[in-house]
Structures are given as structure tokens and as C-alpha cells.
mmCIF file of C-alpha atoms in Angstrom:
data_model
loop_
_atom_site.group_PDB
_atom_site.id
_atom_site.type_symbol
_atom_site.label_atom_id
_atom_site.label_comp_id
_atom_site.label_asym_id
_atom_site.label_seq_id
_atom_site.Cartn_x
_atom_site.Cartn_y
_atom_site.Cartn_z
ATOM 1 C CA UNK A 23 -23.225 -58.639 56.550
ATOM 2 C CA UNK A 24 -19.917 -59.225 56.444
ATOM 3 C CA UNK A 25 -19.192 -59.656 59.716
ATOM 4 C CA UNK A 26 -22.145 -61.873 60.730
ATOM 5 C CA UNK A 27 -20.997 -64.169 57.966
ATOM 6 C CA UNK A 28 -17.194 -63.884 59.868
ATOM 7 C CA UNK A 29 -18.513 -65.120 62.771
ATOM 8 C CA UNK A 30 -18.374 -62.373 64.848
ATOM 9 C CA UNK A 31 -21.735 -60.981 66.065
ATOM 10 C CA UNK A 32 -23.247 -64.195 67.003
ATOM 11 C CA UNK A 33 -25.607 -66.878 66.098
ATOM 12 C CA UNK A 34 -28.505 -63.956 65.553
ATOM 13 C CA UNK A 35 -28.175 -60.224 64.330
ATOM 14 C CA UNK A 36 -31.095 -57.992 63.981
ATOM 15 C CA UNK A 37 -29.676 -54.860 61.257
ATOM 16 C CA UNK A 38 -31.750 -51.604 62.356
ATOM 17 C CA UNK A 39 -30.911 -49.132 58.848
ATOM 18 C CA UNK A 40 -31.100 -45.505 59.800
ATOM 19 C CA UNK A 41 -34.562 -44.134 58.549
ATOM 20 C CA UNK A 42 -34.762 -41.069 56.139
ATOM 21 C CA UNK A 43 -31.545 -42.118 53.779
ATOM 22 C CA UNK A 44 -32.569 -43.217 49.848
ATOM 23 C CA UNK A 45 -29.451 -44.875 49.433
ATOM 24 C CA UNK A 46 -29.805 -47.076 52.436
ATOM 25 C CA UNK A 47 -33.002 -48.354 51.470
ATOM 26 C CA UNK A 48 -31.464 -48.571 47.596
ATOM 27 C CA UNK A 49 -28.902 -50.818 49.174
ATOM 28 C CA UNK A 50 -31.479 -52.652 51.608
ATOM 29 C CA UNK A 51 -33.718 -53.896 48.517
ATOM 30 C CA UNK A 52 -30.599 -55.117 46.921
ATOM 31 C CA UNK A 53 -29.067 -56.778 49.289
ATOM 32 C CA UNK A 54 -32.501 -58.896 50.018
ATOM 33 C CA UNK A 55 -32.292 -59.960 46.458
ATOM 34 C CA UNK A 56 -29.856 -61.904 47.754
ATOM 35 C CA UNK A 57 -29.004 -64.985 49.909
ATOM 36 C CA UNK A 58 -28.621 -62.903 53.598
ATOM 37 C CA UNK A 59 -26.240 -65.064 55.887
ATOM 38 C CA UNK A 60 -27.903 -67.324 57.985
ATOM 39 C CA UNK A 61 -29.370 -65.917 61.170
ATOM 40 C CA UNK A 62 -29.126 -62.458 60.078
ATOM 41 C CA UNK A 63 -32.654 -60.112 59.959
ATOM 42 C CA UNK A 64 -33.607 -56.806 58.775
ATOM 43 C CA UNK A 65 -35.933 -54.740 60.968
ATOM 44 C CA UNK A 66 -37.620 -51.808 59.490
ATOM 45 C CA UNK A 67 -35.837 -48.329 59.361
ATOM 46 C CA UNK A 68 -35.490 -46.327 62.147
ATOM 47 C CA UNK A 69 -34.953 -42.516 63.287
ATOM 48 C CA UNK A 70 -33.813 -43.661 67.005
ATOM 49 C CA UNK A 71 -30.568 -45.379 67.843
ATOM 50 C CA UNK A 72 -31.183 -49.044 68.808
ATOM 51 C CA UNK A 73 -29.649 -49.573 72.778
ATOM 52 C CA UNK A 74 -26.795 -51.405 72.823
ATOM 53 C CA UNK A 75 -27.124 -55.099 73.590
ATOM 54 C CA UNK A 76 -24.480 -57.955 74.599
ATOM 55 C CA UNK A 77 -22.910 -57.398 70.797
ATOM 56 C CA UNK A 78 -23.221 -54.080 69.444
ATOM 57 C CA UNK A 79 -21.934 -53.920 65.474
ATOM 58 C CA UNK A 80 -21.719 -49.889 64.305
ATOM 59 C CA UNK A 81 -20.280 -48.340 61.504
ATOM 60 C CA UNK A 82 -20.016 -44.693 62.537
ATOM 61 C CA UNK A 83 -17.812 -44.381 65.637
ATOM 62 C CA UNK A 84 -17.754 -40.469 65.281
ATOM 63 C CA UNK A 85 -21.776 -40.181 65.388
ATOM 64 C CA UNK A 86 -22.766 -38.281 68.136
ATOM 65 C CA UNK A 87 -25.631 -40.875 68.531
ATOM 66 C CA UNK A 88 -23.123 -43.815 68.848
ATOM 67 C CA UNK A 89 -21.084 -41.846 71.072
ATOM 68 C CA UNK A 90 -24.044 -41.082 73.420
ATOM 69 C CA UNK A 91 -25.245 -44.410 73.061
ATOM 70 C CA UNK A 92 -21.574 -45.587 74.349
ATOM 71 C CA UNK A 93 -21.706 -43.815 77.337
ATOM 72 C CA UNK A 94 -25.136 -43.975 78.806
ATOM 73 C CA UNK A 95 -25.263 -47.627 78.224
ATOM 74 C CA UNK A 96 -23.331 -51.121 78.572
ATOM 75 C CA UNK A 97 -22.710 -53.031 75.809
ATOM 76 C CA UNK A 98 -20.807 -56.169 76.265
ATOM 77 C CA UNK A 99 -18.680 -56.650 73.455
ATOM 78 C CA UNK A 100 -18.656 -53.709 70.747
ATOM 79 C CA UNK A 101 -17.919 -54.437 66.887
ATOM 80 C CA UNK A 102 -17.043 -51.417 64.833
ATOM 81 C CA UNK A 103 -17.477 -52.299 60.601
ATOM 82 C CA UNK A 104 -16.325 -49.515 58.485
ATOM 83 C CA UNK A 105 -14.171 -49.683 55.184
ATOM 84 C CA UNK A 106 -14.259 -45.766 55.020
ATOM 85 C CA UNK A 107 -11.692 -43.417 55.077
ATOM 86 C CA UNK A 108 -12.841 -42.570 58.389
ATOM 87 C CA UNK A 109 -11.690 -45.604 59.814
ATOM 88 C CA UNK A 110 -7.968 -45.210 59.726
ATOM 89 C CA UNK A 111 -8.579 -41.805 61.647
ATOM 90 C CA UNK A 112 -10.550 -43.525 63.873
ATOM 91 C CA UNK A 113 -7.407 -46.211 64.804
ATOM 92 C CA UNK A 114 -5.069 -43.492 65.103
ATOM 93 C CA UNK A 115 -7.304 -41.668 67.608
ATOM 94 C CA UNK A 116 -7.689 -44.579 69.282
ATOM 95 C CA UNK A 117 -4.151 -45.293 69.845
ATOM 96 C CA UNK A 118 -3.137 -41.841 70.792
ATOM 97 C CA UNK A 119 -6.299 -41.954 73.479
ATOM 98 C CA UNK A 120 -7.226 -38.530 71.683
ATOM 99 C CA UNK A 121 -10.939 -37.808 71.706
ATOM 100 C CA UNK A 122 -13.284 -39.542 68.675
ATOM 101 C CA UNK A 123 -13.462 -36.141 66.345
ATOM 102 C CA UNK A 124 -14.438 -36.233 62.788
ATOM 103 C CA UNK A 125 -10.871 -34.712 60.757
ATOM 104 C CA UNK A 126 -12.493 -31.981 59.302
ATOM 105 C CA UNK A 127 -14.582 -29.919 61.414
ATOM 106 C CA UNK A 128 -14.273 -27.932 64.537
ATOM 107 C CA UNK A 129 -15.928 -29.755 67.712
ATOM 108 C CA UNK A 130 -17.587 -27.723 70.488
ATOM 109 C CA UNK A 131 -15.995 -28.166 74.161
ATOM 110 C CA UNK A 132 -19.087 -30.082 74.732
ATOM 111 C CA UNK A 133 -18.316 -32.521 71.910
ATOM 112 C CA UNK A 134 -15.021 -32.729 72.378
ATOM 113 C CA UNK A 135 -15.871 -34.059 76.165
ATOM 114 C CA UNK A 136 -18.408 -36.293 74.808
ATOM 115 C CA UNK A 137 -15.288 -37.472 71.974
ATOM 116 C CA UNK A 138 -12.960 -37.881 74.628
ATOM 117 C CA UNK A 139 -15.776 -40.321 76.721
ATOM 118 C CA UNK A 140 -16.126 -42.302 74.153
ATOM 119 C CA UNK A 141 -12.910 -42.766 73.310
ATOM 120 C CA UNK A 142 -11.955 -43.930 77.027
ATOM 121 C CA UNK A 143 -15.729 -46.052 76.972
ATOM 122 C CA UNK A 144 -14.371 -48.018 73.493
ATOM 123 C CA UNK A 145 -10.932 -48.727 74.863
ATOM 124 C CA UNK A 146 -11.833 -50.203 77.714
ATOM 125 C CA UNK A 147 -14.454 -52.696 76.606
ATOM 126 C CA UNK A 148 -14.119 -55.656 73.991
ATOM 127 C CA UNK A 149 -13.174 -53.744 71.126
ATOM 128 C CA UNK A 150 -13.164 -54.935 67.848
ATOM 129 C CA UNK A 151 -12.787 -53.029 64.680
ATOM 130 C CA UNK A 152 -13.377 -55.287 61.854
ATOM 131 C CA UNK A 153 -12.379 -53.365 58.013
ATOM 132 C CA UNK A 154 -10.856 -54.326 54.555
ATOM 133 C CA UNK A 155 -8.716 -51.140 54.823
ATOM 134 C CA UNK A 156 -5.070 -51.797 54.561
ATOM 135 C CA UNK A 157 -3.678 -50.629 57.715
ATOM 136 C CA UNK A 158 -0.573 -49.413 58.270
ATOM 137 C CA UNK A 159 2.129 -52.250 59.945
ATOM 138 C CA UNK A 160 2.468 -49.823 62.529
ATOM 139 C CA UNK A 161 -0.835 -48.313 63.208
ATOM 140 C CA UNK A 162 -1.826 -51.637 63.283
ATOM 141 C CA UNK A 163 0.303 -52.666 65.919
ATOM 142 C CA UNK A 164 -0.609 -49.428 67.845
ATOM 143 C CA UNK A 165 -3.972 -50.506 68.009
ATOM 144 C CA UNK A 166 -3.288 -53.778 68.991
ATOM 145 C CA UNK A 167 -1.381 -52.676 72.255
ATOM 146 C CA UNK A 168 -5.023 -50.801 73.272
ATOM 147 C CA UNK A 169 -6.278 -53.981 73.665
ATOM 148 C CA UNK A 170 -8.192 -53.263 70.361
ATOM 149 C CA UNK A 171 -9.130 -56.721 67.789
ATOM 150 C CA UNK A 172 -8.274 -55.527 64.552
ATOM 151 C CA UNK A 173 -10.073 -58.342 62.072
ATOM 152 C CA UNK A 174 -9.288 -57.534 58.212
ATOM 153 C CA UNK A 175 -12.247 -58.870 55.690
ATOM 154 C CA UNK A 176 -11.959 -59.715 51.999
ATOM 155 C CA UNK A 177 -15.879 -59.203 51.254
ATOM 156 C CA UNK A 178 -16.617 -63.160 51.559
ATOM 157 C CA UNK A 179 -19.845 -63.348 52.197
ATOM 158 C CA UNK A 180 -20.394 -60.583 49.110
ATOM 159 C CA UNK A 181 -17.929 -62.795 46.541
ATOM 160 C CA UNK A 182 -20.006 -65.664 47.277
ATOM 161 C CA UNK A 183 -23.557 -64.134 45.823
ATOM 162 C CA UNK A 184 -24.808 -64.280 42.424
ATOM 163 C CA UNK A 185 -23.390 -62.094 40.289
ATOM 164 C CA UNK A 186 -24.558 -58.547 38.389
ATOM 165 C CA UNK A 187 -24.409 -58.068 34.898
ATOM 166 C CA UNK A 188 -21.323 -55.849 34.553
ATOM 167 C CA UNK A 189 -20.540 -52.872 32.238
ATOM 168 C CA UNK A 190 -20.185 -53.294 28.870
ATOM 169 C CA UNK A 191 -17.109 -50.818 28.434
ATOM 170 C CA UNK A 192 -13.707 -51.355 29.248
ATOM 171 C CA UNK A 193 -12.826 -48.428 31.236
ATOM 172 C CA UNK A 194 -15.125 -47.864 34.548
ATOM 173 C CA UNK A 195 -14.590 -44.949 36.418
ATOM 174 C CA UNK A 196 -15.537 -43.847 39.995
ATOM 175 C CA UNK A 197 -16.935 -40.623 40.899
ATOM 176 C CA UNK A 198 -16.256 -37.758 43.156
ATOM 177 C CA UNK A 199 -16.477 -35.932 46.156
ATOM 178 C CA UNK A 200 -13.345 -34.029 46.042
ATOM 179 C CA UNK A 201 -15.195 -31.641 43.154
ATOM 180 C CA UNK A 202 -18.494 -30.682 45.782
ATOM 181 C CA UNK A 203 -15.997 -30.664 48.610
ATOM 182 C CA UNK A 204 -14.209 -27.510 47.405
ATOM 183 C CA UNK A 205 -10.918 -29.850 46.930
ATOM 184 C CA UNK A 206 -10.244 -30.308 43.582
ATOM 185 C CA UNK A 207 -11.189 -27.739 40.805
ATOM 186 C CA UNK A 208 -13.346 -29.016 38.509
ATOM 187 C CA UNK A 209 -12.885 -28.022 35.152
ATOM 188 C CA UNK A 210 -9.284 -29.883 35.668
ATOM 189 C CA UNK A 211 -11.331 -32.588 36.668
ATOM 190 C CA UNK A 212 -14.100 -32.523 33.804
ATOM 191 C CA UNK A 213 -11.027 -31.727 30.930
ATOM 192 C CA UNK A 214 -9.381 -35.384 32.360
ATOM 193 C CA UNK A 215 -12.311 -37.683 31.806
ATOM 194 C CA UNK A 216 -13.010 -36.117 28.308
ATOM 195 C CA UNK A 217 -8.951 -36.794 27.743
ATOM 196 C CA UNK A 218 -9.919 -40.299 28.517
ATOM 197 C CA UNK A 219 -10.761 -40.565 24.844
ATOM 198 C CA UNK A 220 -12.734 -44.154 24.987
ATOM 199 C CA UNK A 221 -16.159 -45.080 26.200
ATOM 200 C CA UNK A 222 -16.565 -45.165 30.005
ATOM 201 C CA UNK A 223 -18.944 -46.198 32.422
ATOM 202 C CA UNK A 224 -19.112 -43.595 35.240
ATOM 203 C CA UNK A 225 -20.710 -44.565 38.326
ATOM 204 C CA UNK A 226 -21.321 -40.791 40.394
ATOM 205 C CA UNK A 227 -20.171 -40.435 43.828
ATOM 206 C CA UNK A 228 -23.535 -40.568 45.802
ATOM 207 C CA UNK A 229 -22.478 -36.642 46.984
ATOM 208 C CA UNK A 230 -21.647 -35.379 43.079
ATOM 209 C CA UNK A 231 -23.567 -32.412 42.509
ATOM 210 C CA UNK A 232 -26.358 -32.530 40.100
ATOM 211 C CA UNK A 233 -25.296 -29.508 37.950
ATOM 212 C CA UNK A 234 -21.528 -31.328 37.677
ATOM 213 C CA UNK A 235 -23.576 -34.600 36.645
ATOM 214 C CA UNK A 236 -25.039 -32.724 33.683
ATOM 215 C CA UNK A 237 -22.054 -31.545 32.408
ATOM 216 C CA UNK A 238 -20.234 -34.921 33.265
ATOM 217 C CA UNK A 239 -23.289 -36.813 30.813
ATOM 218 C CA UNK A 240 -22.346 -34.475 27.914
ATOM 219 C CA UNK A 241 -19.040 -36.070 27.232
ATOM 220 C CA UNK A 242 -18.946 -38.131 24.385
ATOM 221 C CA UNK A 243 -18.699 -41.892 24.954
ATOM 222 C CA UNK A 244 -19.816 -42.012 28.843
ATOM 223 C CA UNK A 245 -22.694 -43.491 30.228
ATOM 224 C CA UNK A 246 -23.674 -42.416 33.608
ATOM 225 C CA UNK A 247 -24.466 -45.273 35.897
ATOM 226 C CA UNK A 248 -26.611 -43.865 38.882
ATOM 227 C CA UNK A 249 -27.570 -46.938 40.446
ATOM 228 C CA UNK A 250 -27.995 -45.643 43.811
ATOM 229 C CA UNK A 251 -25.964 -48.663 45.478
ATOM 230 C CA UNK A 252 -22.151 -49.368 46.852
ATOM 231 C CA UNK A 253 -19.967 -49.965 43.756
ATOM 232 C CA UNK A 254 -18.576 -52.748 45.414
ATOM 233 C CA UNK A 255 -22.409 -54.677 44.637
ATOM 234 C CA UNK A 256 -22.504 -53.498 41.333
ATOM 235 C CA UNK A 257 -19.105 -54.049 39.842
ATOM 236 C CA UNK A 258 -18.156 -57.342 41.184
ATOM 237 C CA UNK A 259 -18.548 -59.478 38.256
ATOM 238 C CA UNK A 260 -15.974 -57.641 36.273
ATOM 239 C CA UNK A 261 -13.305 -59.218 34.185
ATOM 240 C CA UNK A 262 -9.742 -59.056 33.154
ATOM 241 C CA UNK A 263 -10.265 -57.163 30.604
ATOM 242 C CA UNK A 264 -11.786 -53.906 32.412
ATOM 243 C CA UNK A 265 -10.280 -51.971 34.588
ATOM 244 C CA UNK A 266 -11.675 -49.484 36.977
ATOM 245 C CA UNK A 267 -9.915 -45.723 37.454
ATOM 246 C CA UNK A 268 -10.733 -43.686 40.420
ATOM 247 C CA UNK A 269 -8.990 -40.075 42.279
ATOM 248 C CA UNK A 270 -8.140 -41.214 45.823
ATOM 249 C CA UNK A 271 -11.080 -43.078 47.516
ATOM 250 C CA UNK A 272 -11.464 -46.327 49.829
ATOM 251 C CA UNK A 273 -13.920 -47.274 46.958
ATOM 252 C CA UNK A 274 -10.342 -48.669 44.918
ATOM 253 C CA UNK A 275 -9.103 -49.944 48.227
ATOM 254 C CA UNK A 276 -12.410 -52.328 48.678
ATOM 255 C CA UNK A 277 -12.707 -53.144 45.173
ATOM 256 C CA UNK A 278 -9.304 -53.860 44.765
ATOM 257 C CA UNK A 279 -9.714 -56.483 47.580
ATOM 258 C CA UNK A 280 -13.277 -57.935 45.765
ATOM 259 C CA UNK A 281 -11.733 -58.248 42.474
ATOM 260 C CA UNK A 282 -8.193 -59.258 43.265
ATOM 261 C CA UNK A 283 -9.094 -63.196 42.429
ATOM 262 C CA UNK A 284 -10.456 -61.982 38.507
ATOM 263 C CA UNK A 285 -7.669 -60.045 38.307
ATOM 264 C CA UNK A 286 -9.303 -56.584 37.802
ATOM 265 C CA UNK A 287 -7.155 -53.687 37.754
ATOM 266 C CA UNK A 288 -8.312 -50.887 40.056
ATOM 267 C CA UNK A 289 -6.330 -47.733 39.259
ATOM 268 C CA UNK A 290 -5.618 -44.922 41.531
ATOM 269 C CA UNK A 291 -5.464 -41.697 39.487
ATOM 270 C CA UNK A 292 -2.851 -39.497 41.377
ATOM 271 C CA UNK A 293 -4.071 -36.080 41.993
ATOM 272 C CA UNK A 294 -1.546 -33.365 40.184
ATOM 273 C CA UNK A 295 -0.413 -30.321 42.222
ATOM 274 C CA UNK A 296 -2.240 -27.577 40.734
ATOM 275 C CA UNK A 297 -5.802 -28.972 41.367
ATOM 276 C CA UNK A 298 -5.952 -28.664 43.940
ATOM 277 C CA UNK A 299 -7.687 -25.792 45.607
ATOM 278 C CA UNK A 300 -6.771 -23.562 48.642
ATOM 279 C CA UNK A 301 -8.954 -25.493 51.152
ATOM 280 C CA UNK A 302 -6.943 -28.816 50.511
ATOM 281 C CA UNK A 303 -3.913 -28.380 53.340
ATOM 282 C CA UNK A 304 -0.584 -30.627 52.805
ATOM 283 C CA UNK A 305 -1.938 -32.852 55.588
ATOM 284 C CA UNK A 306 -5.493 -33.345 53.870
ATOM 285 C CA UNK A 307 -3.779 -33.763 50.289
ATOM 286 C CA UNK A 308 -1.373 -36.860 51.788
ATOM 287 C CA UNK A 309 -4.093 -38.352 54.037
ATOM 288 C CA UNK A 310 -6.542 -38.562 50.256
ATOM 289 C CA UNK A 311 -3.892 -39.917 48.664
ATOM 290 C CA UNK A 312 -2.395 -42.584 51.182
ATOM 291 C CA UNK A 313 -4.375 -45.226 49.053
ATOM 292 C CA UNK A 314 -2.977 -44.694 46.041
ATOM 293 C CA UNK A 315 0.126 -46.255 48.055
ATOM 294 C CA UNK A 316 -0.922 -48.793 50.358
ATOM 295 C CA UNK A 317 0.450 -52.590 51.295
ATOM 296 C CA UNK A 318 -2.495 -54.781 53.268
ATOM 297 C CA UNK A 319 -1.324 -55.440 56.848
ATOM 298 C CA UNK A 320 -0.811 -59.260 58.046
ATOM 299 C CA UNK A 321 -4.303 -60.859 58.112
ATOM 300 C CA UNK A 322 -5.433 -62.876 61.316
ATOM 301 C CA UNK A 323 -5.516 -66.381 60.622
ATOM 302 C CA UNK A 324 -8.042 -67.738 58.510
ATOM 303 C CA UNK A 325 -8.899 -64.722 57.266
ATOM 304 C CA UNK A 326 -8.644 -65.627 53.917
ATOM 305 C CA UNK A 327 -6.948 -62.183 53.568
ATOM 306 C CA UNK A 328 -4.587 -61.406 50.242
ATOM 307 C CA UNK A 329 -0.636 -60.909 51.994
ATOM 308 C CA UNK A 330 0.912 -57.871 50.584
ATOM 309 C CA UNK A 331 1.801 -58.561 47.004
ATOM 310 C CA UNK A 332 -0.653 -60.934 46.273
ATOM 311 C CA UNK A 333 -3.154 -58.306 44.967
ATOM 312 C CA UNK A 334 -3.338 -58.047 41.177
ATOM 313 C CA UNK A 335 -3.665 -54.318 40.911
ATOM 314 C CA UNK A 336 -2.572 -53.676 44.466
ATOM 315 C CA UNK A 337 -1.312 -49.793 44.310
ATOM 316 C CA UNK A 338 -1.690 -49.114 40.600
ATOM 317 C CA UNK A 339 -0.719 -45.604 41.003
ATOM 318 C CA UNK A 340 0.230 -42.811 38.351
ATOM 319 C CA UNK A 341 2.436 -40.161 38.959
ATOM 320 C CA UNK A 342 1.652 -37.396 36.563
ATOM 321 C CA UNK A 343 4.273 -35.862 34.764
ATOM 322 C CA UNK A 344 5.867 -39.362 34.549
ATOM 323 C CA UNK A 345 5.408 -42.250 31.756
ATOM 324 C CA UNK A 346 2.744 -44.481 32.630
ATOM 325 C CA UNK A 347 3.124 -47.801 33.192
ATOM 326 C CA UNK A 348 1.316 -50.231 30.973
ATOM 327 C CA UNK A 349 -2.427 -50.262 32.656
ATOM 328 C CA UNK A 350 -1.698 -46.989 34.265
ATOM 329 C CA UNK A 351 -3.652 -43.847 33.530
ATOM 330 C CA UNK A 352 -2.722 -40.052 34.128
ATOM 331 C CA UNK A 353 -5.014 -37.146 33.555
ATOM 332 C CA UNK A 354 -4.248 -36.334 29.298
ATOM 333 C CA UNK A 355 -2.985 -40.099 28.500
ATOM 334 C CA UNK A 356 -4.900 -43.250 27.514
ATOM 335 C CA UNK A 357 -2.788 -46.825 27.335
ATOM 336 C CA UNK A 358 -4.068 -48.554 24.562
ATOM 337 C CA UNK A 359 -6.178 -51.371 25.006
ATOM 338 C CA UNK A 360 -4.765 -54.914 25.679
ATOM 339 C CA UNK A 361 -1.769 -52.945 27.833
ATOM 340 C CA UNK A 362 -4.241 -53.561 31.084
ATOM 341 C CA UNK A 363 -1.484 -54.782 33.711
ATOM 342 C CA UNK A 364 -3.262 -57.437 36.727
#
């Protein structure tokens, strides 16, 4: 959406959703209850990958579908949009010419080949990889020497669309999947948002297990929000007198880019030491956590991109063990309201 609005893909874009996924077709009815960009069509879900034509906009460069689809076929220009995690992987792949593997997970020497093609197919084409991720100044310019576009986006076309009713409660907080993932132990995790000591509106990672849920709607004061669609639809009406809170997740980098102009608060909540489990490695625990500290790299012109600094909320981070700074959070401590910082 987002990048048909920009400009990029052309006067006409047909959107193919992948077939079989409930929160795609959650976020497809939502998104035609509103005003779609000019030019720009749904077709009806699909199982098969759609052939690349003269502009080819995909969100999942690691997909062994797109990367098969890269290099039996010709696209002219390709567009990658992505505000995951994944994507700042992805650029550093890309400008180390290593092959296009997912971080976690061990690749057979027959993916790694196909990784590696794709890889070589992406960097020589028309490349661009269009994001609200901060990247790094000099991953950024890493990228750039590929021959890569990098195009930051500050959710335009979404900021422009009538608004949801927000929460009532002060205090939103994100879900998730660190808990299912094995990352994070969860009764750490369950004793912090009872600490929280106020009433919340939680909004569950779409990958929370059910059983956690349960116990997660038994805490006094917090109203589950399952909605089914991207936070960044449902929560960007809030005000200046909310705040969101969130363990490391490109969720609070997005949403701190939709809601810098209300001057919402989106609050990083720093992960302490011991919960973490076994499974999360040094390298996994600072690559999570690299968005509780991030600056926004230089926009392209016109972007209407916030400069570093400009971001009310930009890296609200807590430390634990440390005091909090007014509109911070840590797991145990609650600022009292009216001490939200923008």
C-alpha cells in the first residue's frame, strides 16, 4: 500500500495475498474499509506465486518461492517492502554478497545454492528495498554501494485514513513471541505485566500461545485485544496521553514512526539478563534488542521522513536495575501517570 501510494510500483498494482493465512484475510477486509490508493487492486487469494512482471513488489526475500521465482524468471525492476526484523538481515546479506538465509535455521546445501542465486539475481537487477526500519548509517551506506535503492517510509498513505477508535486505557502493551520461541521464560514475563499495576490493553502477538493467553487474561485490570490485524491499523489514533510498552519488536519501531506527529510514547522494555533462556545466544540477545537503541538513517528527499531526533519517543529504552526515566517502564516499576515523556 504504502509503496504504491510512494510512487514506486507504477500507475497500476494488482496485490495477490497468499491463500490459507486468517490474518491476511483479517487484514485484507480491513484495509478495504478503507480508501485503497488510487490504481491499486486486490485479486483473490492465492496458493501459487504470481510470475514476476516489469515491477515485482515482495515482502519475503528469504521465501523459497520468491527465491525460485527470482531465478527462473525476469523481472524488470524488483521492489522489496518489509518493516520486519528480517529486513535488516536481509541488507546485511546483501552487502556482504552472502547467500539470502533466514538467521535462525540451518539451510540445506541445496538451499543455500538456491540463497546464494538469489542473492547474486537481486543485486544485479533494479533493486529497491523500500522499509520504515531505521537503518544503520553504515549498513545503509553498504547497501547503497550494491547498487541497492534504499527508500525509508513514514506510513503516509496509512496516517492519511480515517481513524479507529483507540483504547480506552492508558497503558497499551504489545505481545510476544519471545515466550513461544523458547527465548524468554515466561513466568518472568507473566510476573512483569501483573507488576504493571494499572489497567492495560494487551494486543497478543499473532504467534502467542493459546494456553499463555489464558493465563495472560487472568490478570487483573487487562483486557485482551485479539483483533487479528497489524497494530500499526489499530492503534493509530492514539493520544498523548497513552503510551504503548513493548519487549524488543519492529512493532515499536513502526509505531513509533506512525505516532511520532501525536506524540505517543512507544516504550521499549529492555530485556533483563536472567530471562533469558539457554537458546537465546549473545548474538541473538543484541540483534532483539538493537531497537530498543536505534537513530533513523537520512531519509531520501521528500520522503517526509522524521531526521534523527525528531521522533517524540524515539528510543525510549529502560535499563533495568537503573531509575527510570519519567515515561520509562522496567519490569517491577510503574511511573505514575502524567510522568508520560513525548
Amino acid at each position: 500500500m504504502e509503496a504504491h501510494h510512494a510512487g514506486l510500483l507504477g500507475a497500476e498494482t494488482r496485490v495477490v495475498p497468499r491463500a490459507g493465512l486468517p490474518a491476511l484475510r483479517l487484514t485484507r477486509r480491513a484495509l478495504n474499509g478503507l480508501r485503497l490508493p488510487e490504481g491499486l487492486a486486490f485479486e483473490e487469494p492465492s496458493g501459487r506465486m504470481p510470475r514476476p512482471g516489469r515491477t515485482w513488489a515482495v515482502g519475503d526475500a528469504f521465501s523459497g518461492r520468491v527465491q525460485f521465482a527470482l531465478v527462473t524468471s525476469i523481472p524488470g525492476r524488483t521492489i522489496l517492502v518489509d518493516d520486519g526484523l528480517a529486513t535488516i538481515h536481509l541488507l546485511e546479506l546483501l552487502s556482504s554478497r552472502r547467500p539470502l538465509l533466514r538467521a535462525r535455521g540451518k539451510a540445506s546445501f541445496g538451499r543455500s545454492v538456491l540463497g546464494a542465486t538469489a542473492g547474486f539475481r537481486l543485486r544485479s537487477r533494479k533493486l529497491t528495498v523500500f522499509t520504515a526500519l531505521p537503518v544503520p548509517d553504515d549498513l545503509a551506506q553498504a547497501v547503497r554501494k550494491t547498487g541497492t535503492r534504499l527508500v525509508m517510509h513514514d506510513f503516509a498513505w496509512l496516517r492519511s485514513q480515517p481513524s479507529e477508535r483507540p483504547p480506552q486505557e492508558r497503558t497499551i502493551v504489545l505481545g510476544t513471541s519471545l515466550v513461544r520461541n523458547g527465548l524468554i521464560h515466561r513466568d518472568r514475563y507473566l510476573a512483569w505485566l501483573e507488576s504493571i499495576g494499572e489497567p492495560i490493553a494487551y494486543y497478543p502477538h499473532r504467534r502467542e500461545d493459546p494456553r499463555d493467553l489464558e493465563r495472560v487474561s487472568k490478570i487483573p485490570g487487562l483486557t485482551i485485544n485479539d483483533v487479528g490485524i497489524p497494530v500499526e491499523m489499530t492503534l493509530r489514533d492514539l493520544g498523548p496521553d497513552q503510551r504503548v510498552l513493548s519487549m524488543p519488536s519492529t512493532a515499536v519501531t513502526s509505531l513509533r514512526v506512525l505516532l511520532a506527529a501525536r506524540g505517543v510514547p512507544v516504550e521499549t522494555v529492555e530485556v533483563p539478563d536472567d530471562w533469558w533462556t539457554a537458546s537465546a545466544g549473545p548474538s541473538l540477545r543484541t540483534h532483539l534488542q538493537q531497537f530498543a537503541h536505534h537513530g533513523s538513517p537520512e531519509a531520501e528527499p521528500g520522503s517526509g521522513r522524521p531526521q534523527p531526533g525528531e521522533t517524540p519517543g524515539s528510543g525510549n529504552v529502560v535499563h533495568p536495575g537503573t531509575a527510570p526515566d519519567p515515561g520509562s517502564v522496567r519490569p517491577g516499576t510503574t511511573p505514575d501517570p502524567g510522568k508520560v515523556a513525548s
